[in-house]
Coordinates of C-alpha atoms in Angstrom, one line a residue:
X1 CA 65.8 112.8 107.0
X2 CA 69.0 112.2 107.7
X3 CA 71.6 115.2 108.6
X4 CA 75.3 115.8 108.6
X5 CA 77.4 119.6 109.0
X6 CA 79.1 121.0 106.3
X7 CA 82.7 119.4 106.4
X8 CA 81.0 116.5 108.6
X9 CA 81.1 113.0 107.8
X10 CA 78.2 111.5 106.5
X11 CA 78.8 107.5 106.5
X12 CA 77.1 105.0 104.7
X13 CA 77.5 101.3 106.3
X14 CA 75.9 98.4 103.9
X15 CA 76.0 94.3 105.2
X16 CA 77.8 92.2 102.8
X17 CA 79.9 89.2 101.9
X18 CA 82.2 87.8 104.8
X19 CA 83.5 84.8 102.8
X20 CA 86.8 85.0 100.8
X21 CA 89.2 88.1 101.1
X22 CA 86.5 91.1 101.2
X23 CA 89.8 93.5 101.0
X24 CA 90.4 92.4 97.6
X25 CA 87.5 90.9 96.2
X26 CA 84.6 93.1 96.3
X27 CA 84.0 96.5 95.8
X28 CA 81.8 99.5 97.3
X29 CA 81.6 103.0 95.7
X30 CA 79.1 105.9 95.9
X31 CA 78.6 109.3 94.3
X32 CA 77.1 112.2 96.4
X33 CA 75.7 115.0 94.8
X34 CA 74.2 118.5 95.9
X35 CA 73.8 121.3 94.3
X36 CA 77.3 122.5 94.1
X37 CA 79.0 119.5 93.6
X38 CA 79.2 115.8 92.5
X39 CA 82.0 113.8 94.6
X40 CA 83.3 110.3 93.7
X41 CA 84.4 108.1 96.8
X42 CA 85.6 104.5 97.3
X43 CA 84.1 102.4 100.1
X44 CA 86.1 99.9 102.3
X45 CA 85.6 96.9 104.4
X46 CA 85.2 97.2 107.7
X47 CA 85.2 93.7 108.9
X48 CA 82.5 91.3 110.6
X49 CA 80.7 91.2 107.2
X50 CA 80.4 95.5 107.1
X51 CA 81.3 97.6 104.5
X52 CA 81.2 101.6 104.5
X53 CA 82.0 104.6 102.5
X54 CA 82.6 108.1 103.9
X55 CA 81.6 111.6 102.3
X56 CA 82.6 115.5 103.7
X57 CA 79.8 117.9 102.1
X58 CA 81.9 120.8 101.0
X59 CA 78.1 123.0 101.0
X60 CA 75.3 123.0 103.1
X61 CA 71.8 122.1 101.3
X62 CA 70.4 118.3 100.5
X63 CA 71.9 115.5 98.8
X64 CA 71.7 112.6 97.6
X65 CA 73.6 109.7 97.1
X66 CA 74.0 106.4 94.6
X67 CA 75.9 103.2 96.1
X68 CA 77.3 100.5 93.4
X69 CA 79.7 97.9 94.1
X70 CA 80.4 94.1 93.2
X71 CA 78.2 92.2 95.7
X72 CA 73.8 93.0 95.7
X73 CA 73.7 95.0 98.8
X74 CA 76.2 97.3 97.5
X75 CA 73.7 99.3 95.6
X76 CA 71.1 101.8 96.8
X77 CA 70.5 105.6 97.0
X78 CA 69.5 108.0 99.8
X79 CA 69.4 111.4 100.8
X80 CA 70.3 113.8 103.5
X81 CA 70.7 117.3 104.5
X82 CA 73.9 119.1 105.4
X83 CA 73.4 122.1 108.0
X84 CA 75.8 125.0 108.3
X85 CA 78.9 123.7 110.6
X86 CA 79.3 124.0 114.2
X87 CA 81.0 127.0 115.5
X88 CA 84.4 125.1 115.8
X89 CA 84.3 123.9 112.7
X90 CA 86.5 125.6 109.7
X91 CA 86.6 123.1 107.3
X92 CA 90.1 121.3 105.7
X93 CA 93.0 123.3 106.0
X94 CA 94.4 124.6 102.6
X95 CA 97.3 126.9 101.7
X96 CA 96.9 131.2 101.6
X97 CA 98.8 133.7 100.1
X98 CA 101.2 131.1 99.2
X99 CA 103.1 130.6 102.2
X100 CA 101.0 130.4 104.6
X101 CA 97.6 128.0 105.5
X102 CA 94.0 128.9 106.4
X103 CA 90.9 127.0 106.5
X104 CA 88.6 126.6 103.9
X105 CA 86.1 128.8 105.3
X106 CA 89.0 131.3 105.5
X107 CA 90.2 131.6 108.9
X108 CA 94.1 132.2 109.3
X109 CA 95.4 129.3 110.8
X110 CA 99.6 129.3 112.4
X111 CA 101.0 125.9 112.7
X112 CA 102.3 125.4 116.0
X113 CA 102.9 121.5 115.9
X114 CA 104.0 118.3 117.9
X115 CA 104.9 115.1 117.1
X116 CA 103.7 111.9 118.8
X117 CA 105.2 108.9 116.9
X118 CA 103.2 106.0 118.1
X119 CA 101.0 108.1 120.0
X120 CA 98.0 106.0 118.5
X121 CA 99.2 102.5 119.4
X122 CA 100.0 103.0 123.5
X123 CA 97.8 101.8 126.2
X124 CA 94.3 103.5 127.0
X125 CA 96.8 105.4 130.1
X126 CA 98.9 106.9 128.6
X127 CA 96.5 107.8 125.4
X128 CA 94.3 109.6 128.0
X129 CA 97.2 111.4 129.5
X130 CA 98.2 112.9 125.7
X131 CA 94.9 114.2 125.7
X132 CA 95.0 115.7 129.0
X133 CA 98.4 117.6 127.5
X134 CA 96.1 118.6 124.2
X135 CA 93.6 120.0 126.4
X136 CA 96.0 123.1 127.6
X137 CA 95.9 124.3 124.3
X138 CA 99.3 124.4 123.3
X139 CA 99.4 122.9 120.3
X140 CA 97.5 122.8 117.1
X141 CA 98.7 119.7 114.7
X142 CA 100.3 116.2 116.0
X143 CA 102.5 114.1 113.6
X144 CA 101.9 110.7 114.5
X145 CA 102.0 107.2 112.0
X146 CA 99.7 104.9 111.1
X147 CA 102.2 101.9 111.4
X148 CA 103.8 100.9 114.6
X149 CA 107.3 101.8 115.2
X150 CA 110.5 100.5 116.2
X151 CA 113.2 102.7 117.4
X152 CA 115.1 103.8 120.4
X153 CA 113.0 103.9 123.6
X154 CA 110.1 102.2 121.6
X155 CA 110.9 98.5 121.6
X156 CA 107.4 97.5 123.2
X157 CA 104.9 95.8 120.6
X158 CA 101.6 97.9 120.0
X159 CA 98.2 97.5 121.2
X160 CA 97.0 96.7 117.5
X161 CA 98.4 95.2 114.2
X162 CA 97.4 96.4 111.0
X163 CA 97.3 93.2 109.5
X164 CA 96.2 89.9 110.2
X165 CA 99.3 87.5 111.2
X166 CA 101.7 87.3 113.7
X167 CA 104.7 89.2 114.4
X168 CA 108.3 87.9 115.5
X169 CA 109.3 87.3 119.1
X170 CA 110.7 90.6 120.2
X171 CA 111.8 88.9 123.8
X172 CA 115.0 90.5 124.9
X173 CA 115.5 92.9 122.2
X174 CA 117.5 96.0 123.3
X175 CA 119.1 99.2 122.2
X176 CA 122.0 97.7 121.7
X177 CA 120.7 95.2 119.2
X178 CA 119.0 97.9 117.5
X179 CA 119.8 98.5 113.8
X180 CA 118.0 99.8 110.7
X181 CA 118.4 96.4 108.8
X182 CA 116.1 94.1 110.7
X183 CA 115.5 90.9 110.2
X184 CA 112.3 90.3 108.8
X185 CA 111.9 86.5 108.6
X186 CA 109.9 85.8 111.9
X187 CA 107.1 87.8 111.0
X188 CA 103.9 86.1 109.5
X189 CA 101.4 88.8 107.8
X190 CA 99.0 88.2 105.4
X191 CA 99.6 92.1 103.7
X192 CA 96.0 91.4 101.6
X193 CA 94.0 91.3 105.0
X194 CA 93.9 94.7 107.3
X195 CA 93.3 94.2 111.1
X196 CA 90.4 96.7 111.0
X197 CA 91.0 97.4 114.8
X198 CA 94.3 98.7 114.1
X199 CA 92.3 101.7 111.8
X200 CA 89.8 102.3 113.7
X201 CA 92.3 103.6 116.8
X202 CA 93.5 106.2 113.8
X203 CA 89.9 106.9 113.6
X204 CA 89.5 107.4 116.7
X205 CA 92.6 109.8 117.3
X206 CA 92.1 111.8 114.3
X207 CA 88.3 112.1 115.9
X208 CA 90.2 113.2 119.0
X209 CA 92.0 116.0 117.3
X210 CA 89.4 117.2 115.2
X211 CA 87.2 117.7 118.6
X212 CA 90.0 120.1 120.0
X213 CA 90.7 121.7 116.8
X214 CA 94.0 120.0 116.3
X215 CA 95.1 119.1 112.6
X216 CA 96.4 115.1 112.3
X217 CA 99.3 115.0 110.1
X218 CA 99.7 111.4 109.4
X219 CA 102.6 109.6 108.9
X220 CA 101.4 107.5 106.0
X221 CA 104.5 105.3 105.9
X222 CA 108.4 105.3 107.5
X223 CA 111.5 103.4 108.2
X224 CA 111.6 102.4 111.9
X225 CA 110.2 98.7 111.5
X226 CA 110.8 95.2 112.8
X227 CA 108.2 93.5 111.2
X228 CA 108.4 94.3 107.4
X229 CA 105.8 97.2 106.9
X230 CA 108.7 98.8 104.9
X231 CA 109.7 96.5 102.8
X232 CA 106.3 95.3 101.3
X233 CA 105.6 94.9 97.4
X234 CA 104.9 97.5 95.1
X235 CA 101.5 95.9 95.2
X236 CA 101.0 95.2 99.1
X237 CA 101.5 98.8 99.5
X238 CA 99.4 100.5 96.7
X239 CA 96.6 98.0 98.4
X240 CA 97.6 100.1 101.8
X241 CA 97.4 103.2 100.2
X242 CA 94.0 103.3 99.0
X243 CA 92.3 101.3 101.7
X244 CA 93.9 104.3 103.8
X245 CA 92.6 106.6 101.7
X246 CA 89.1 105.1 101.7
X247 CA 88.8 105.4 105.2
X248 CA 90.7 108.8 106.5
X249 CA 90.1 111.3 103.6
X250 CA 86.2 112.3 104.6
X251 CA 87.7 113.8 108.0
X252 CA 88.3 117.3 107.6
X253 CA 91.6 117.3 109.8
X254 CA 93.8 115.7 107.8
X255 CA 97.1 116.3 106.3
X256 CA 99.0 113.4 104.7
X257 CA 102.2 112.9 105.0
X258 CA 103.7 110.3 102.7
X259 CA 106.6 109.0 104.9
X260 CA 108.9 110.3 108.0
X261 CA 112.5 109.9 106.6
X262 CA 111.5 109.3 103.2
X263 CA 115.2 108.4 102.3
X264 CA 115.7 106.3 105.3
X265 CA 113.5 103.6 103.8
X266 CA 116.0 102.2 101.3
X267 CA 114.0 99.9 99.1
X268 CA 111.9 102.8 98.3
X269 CA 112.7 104.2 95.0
X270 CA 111.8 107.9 93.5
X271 CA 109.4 106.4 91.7
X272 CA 107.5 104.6 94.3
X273 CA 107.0 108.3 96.2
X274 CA 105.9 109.2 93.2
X275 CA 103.1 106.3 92.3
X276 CA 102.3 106.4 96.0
X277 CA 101.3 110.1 95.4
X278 CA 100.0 109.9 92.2
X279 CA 97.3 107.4 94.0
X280 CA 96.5 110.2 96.4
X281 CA 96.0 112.2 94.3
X282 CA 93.7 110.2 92.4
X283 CA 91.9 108.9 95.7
X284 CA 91.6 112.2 97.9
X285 CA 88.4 113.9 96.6
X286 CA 88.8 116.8 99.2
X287 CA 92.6 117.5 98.4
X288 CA 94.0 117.6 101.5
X289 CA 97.5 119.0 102.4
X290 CA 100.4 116.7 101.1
X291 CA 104.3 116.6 101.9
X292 CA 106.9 114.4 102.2
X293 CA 109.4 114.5 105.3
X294 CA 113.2 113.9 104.9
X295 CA 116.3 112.9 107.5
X296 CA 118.7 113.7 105.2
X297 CA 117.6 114.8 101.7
X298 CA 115.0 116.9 101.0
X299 CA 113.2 115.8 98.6
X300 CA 111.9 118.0 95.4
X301 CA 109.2 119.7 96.8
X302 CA 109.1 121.6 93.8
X303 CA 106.7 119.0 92.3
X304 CA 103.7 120.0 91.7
X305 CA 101.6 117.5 94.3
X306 CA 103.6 118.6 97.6
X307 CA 101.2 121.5 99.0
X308 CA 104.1 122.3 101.9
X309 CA 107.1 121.6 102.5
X310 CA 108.0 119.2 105.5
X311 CA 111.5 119.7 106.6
X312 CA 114.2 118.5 108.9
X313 CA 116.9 120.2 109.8
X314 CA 120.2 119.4 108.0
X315 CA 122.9 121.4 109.6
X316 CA 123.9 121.0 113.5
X317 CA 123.6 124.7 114.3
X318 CA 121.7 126.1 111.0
X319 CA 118.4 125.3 109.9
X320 CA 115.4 127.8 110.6
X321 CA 117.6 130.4 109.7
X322 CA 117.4 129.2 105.8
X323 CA 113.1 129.9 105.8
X324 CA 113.7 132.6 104.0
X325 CA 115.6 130.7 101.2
X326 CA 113.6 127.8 101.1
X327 CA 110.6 129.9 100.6
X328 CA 111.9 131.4 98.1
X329 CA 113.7 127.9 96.2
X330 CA 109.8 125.9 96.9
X331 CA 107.6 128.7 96.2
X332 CA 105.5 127.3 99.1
X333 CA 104.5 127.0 102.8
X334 CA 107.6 125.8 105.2
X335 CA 107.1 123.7 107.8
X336 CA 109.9 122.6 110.2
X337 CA 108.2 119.7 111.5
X338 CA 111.6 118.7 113.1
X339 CA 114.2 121.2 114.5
X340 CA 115.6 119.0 117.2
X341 CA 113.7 118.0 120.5
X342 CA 113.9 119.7 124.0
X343 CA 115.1 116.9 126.4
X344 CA 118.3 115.1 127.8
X345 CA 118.7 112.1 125.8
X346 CA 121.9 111.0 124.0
X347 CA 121.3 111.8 120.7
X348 CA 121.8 115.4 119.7
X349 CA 118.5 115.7 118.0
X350 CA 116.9 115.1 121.4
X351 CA 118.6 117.4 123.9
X352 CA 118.3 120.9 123.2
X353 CA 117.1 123.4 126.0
X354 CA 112.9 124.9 126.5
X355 CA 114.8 128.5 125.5
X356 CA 116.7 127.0 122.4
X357 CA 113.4 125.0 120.8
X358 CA 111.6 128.4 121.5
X359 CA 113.8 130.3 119.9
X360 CA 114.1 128.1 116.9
X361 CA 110.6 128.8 116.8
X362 CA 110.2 132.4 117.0
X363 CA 112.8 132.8 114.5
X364 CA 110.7 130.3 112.1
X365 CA 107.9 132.4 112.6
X366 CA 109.0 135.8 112.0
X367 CA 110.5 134.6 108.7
X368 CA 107.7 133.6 107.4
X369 CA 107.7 129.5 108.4
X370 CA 105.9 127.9 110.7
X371 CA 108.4 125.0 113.3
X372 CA 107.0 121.7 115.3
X373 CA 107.8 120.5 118.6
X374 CA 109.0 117.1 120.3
X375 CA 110.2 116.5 124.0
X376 CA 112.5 113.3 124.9
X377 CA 113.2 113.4 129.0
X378 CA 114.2 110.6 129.8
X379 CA 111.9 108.2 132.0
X380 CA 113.9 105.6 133.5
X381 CA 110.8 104.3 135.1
X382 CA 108.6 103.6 132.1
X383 CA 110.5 104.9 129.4
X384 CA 107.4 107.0 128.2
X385 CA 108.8 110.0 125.9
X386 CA 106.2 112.4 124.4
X387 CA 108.1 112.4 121.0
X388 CA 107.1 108.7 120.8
X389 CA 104.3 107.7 122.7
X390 CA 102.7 110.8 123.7
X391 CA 101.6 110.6 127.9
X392 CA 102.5 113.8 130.0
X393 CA 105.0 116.9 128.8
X394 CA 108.0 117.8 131.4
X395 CA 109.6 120.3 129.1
X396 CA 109.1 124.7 129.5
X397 CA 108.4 125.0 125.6
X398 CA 104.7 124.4 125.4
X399 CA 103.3 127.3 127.3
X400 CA 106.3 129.5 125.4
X401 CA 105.0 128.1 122.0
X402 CA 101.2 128.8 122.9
X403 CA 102.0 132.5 123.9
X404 CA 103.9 132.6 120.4
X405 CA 101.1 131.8 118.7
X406 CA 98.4 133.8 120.5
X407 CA 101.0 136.5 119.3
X408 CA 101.0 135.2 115.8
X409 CA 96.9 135.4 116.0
X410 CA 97.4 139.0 116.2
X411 CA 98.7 139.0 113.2
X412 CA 96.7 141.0 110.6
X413 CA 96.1 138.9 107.2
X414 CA 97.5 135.6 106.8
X415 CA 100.7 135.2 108.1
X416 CA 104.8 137.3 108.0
X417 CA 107.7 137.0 106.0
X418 CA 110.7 138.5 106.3
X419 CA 111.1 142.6 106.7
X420 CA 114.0 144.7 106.7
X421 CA 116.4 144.9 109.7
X422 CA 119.6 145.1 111.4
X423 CA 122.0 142.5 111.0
X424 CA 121.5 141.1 114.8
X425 CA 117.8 140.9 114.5
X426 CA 114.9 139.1 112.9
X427 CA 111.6 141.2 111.6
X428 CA 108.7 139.8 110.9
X429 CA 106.1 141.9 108.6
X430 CA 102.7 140.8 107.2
X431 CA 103.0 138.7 104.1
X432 CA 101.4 139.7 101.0
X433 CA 99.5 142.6 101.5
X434 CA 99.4 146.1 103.2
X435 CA 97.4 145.1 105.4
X436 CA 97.3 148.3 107.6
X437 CA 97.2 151.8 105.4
X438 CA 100.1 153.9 104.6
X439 CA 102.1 150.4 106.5
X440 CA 103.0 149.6 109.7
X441 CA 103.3 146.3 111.4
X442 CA 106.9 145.0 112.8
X443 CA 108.1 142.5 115.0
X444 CA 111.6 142.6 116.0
X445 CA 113.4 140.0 117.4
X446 CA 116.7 139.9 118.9
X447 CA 117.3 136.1 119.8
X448 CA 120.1 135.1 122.0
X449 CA 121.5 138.8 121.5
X450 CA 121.0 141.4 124.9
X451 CA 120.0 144.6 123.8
X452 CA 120.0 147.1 126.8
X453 CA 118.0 149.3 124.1
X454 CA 117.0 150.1 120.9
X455 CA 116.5 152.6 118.5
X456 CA 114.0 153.4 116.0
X457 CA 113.2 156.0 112.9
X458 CA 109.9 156.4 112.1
X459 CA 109.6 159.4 110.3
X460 CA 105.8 158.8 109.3
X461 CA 102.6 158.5 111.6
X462 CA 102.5 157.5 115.3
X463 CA 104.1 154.2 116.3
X464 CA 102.1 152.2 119.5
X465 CA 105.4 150.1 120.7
X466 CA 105.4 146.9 122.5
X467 CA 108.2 144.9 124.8
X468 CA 107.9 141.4 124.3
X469 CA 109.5 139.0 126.6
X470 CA 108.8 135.4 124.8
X471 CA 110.7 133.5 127.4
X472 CA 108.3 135.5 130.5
X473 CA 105.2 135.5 128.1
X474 CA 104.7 139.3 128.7
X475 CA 103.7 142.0 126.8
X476 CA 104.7 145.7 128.1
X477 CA 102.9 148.9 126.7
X478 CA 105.8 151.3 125.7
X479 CA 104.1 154.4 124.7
X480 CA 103.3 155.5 121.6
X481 CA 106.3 157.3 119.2
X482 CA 107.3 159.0 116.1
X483 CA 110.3 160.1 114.1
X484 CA 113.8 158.9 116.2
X485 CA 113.4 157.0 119.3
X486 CA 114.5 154.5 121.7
X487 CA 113.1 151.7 123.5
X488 CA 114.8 150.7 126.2
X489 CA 114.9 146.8 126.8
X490 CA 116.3 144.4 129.9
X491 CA 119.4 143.2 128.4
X492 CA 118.4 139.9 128.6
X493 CA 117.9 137.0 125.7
X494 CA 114.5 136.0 123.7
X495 CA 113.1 139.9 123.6
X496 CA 111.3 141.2 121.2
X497 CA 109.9 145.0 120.3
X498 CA 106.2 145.2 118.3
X499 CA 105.9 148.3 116.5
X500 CA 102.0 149.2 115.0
X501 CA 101.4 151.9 113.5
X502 CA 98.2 154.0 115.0
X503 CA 98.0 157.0 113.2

């Protein structure tokens, strides 16, 4: 019999019609069933005269499944038998004690993210070098589309379409002739007929992450286009939506993420978010994590189908600083999925310092948010920039934001808010719960400030303190305390003092 791991993919591939447009004229569908549950999921051509349809087993035990469809071969049952999962294997991630995420199986999970635009349409090179990067551990989710893009240092065409055509001359196209209004006209697609290709290389890097325990936030749709993927028909891109659902929502890594700069793409209306989520909803048996990610306005993520809330900053010099009040106006995770890039390009989203994109994140973190990275050095050689096409990292943030989170892993429960403090520092407490009796668990962070000391009242129990130096990546016993006293500190930026109670 047949066997698959709980939150696995078990795949069903059936031969079928090749004549005609299989996309929209025939159908495959299946139900699975086990003993704790019955899951309806839509199939999806896969080219060459294949069609397939994708389950994740939520329990371990046998199943069996029922195919139906609109051509003979679509019809058939089975069975199989899901084992217990693999030891790196969590299931979907979903949200805990409201602001915060964990897997399904319960394990506290910290976001500590990147973002890799077009990441999954660069040349086998520079796709292996990304994954080189991965492998050092420093991050655990990558933003990255599932349409090409066109933007600043990212004129090159893609290795893959997702539709079969042909796509205007793009010979001698510069920066300089860049704009956000694009001529269309030279772009031949037929939007009813996916280049299959083109979604398997999704498949392949949301494989890619899933194997190194990285979350794939996908950029279902955005703005930065010279070919006319954001400007299709209400009906081209509902077609889009589902065939994308059909053939992503079985892998247990995925977050969706309706658009990048939702209100940069200007022929969108509210309602089109809205249909556009309504059909994922619908689709995405396994109800994965959904947001919506602005340039300018946020949107409402008080509707009740955004799980987290994907922001980028507003403000020049504000922006992580407002977790706290977005926590509390949303009700629900925050995820700075863009805070402004460490690198030396032009643009002032792009050229912040390793210590300033580190800091941004700390203070994220300790009030109760979780922040995502990008680097943009400039390359004048091959113009290869991490935030866009992925390849190698040049920046000092990574190995700061990995120690971060190996310090948020020692966390108890499921993640911090906001605690009590002076005016020139951030604390970070556990969220939720008392997770440690009678209290006791504080981070204090003083930023950009240099403290030559600090002092402390504790007036109950024994206090174990800890110097943290999140720029050094060190952690210094010093000594256990109670009542009034001091701790005496460098006098030098990015410090931090960890207070747990012992006794």
């Amino acid at each position: 019999m047949q066997t698959t791991e709980k939150w696995g993919i078990f795949e069903v591939s059936v031969n079928g019609p090749r004549e005609g447009n299989p996309f929209t004229e025939q159908k495959l569908q299946a139900v699975f069933t086990g003993k704790n549950e019955r899951v309806e999921v839509t199939g999806f051509y896969d080219g060459e005269g294949i069609y397939r349809v994708r389950f994740m087993p939520s329990f371990e035990g046998e199943y069996t499944y029922e195919l139906s469809g609109s051509f003979p071969e679509a019809s058939g049952s089975g069975s199989f038998t899901v084992t217990a999962p693999s030891a790196n294997n969590h299931g979907p991630m979903r949200v805990a004690n409201q602001y915060h995420f964990a897997y399904e199986d319960t394990t506290p999970y910290y976001s500590v993210g990147t973002t890799c635009y077009a990441w999954a349409h660069q040349p086998e090179k520079i796709h292996q070098q990304t994954l080189e990067e991965l492998d050092k551990g420093y991050f655990n989710k990558m933003r990255f589309c599932v349409f090409p893009k066109h933007y600043i240092h990212n004129f090159r065409d893609p290795e893959t379409f997702p539709y079969e055509g042909t796509p205007v001359d793009n010979s001698g196209l510069s920066e300089e002739t860049f704009t956000y209004q694009v001529d269309f006209t030279g772009n031949h697609w037929d939007f009813t007929r996916f280049n299959p290709e083109h979604f398997r290389r999704i498949e392949r890097c949301i494989e890619e992450l899933m194997d190194r325990g990285i979350e794939a936030d996908l950029i279902i749709m955005h703005p930065y286009d010279r070919w006319g993927f954001s400007c299709m028909t209400p009906e081209q891109d509902d077609l889009y939506w589902h065939y994308v659902i059909s053939r992503f929502a079985a892998y247990r890594n995925v977050w969706w993420s309706l658009a990048n700069e939702y209100d940069l793409l200007f022929r969108k209306k509210p309602a089109d978010w809205e249909r556009y989520a309504k059909i994922l909803c619908e689709n995405d048996p396994y109800n994965h994590l959904r947001s919506v990610h602005n340039c300018m306005a946020f949107y409402d993520h008080s509707r009740p189908w955004i799980t987290h809330c994907s922001l980028q900053r507003q403000d020049l010099y504000r922006h992580v600083e407002f977790t706290d009040e977005y926590r509390t106006r949303w009700g629900k995770p925050i995820v700075w999925d863009e805070i402004s890039y460490e690198g030396n390009i032009d643009m002032g989203w792009g050229n912040i310092s390793g210590q300033e994109l580190t800091r941004r994140f700390w203070e994220a973190s300790l009030r109760g948010g979780y922040a995502g990275h990008g680097e943009t050095f400039l390359d004048p050689e091959h113009d290869i920039l991490w935030w866009s096409h992925g390849g190698e990292l040049h920046g000092d943030s990574p190995a700061r934001i990995e120690f971060l989170h190996k310090v948020m892993s020692e966390t108890p429960g499921h993640g911090l808010k906001r605690g009590e403090g002076s005016f020139d520092e951030t604390v970070g407490v556990p969220d939720g719960v008392d997770f440690i009796p009678g209290g006791g668990y504080e981070i204090h962070y003083y930023g950009f400030g240099r403290p030559s000391f600090r002092d402390f009242v504790k007036p109950d129990g024994q206090w174990k303190a800890e110097i943290i130096d999140t720029w050094e990546m060190t952690v210094t016993d010093a000594g256990v305390h109670t009542g009034k006293f001091r701790i005496s500190l460098p006098g030098k930026e990015y410090m931090a003092v960890r207070l747990t109670r012992v006794r």
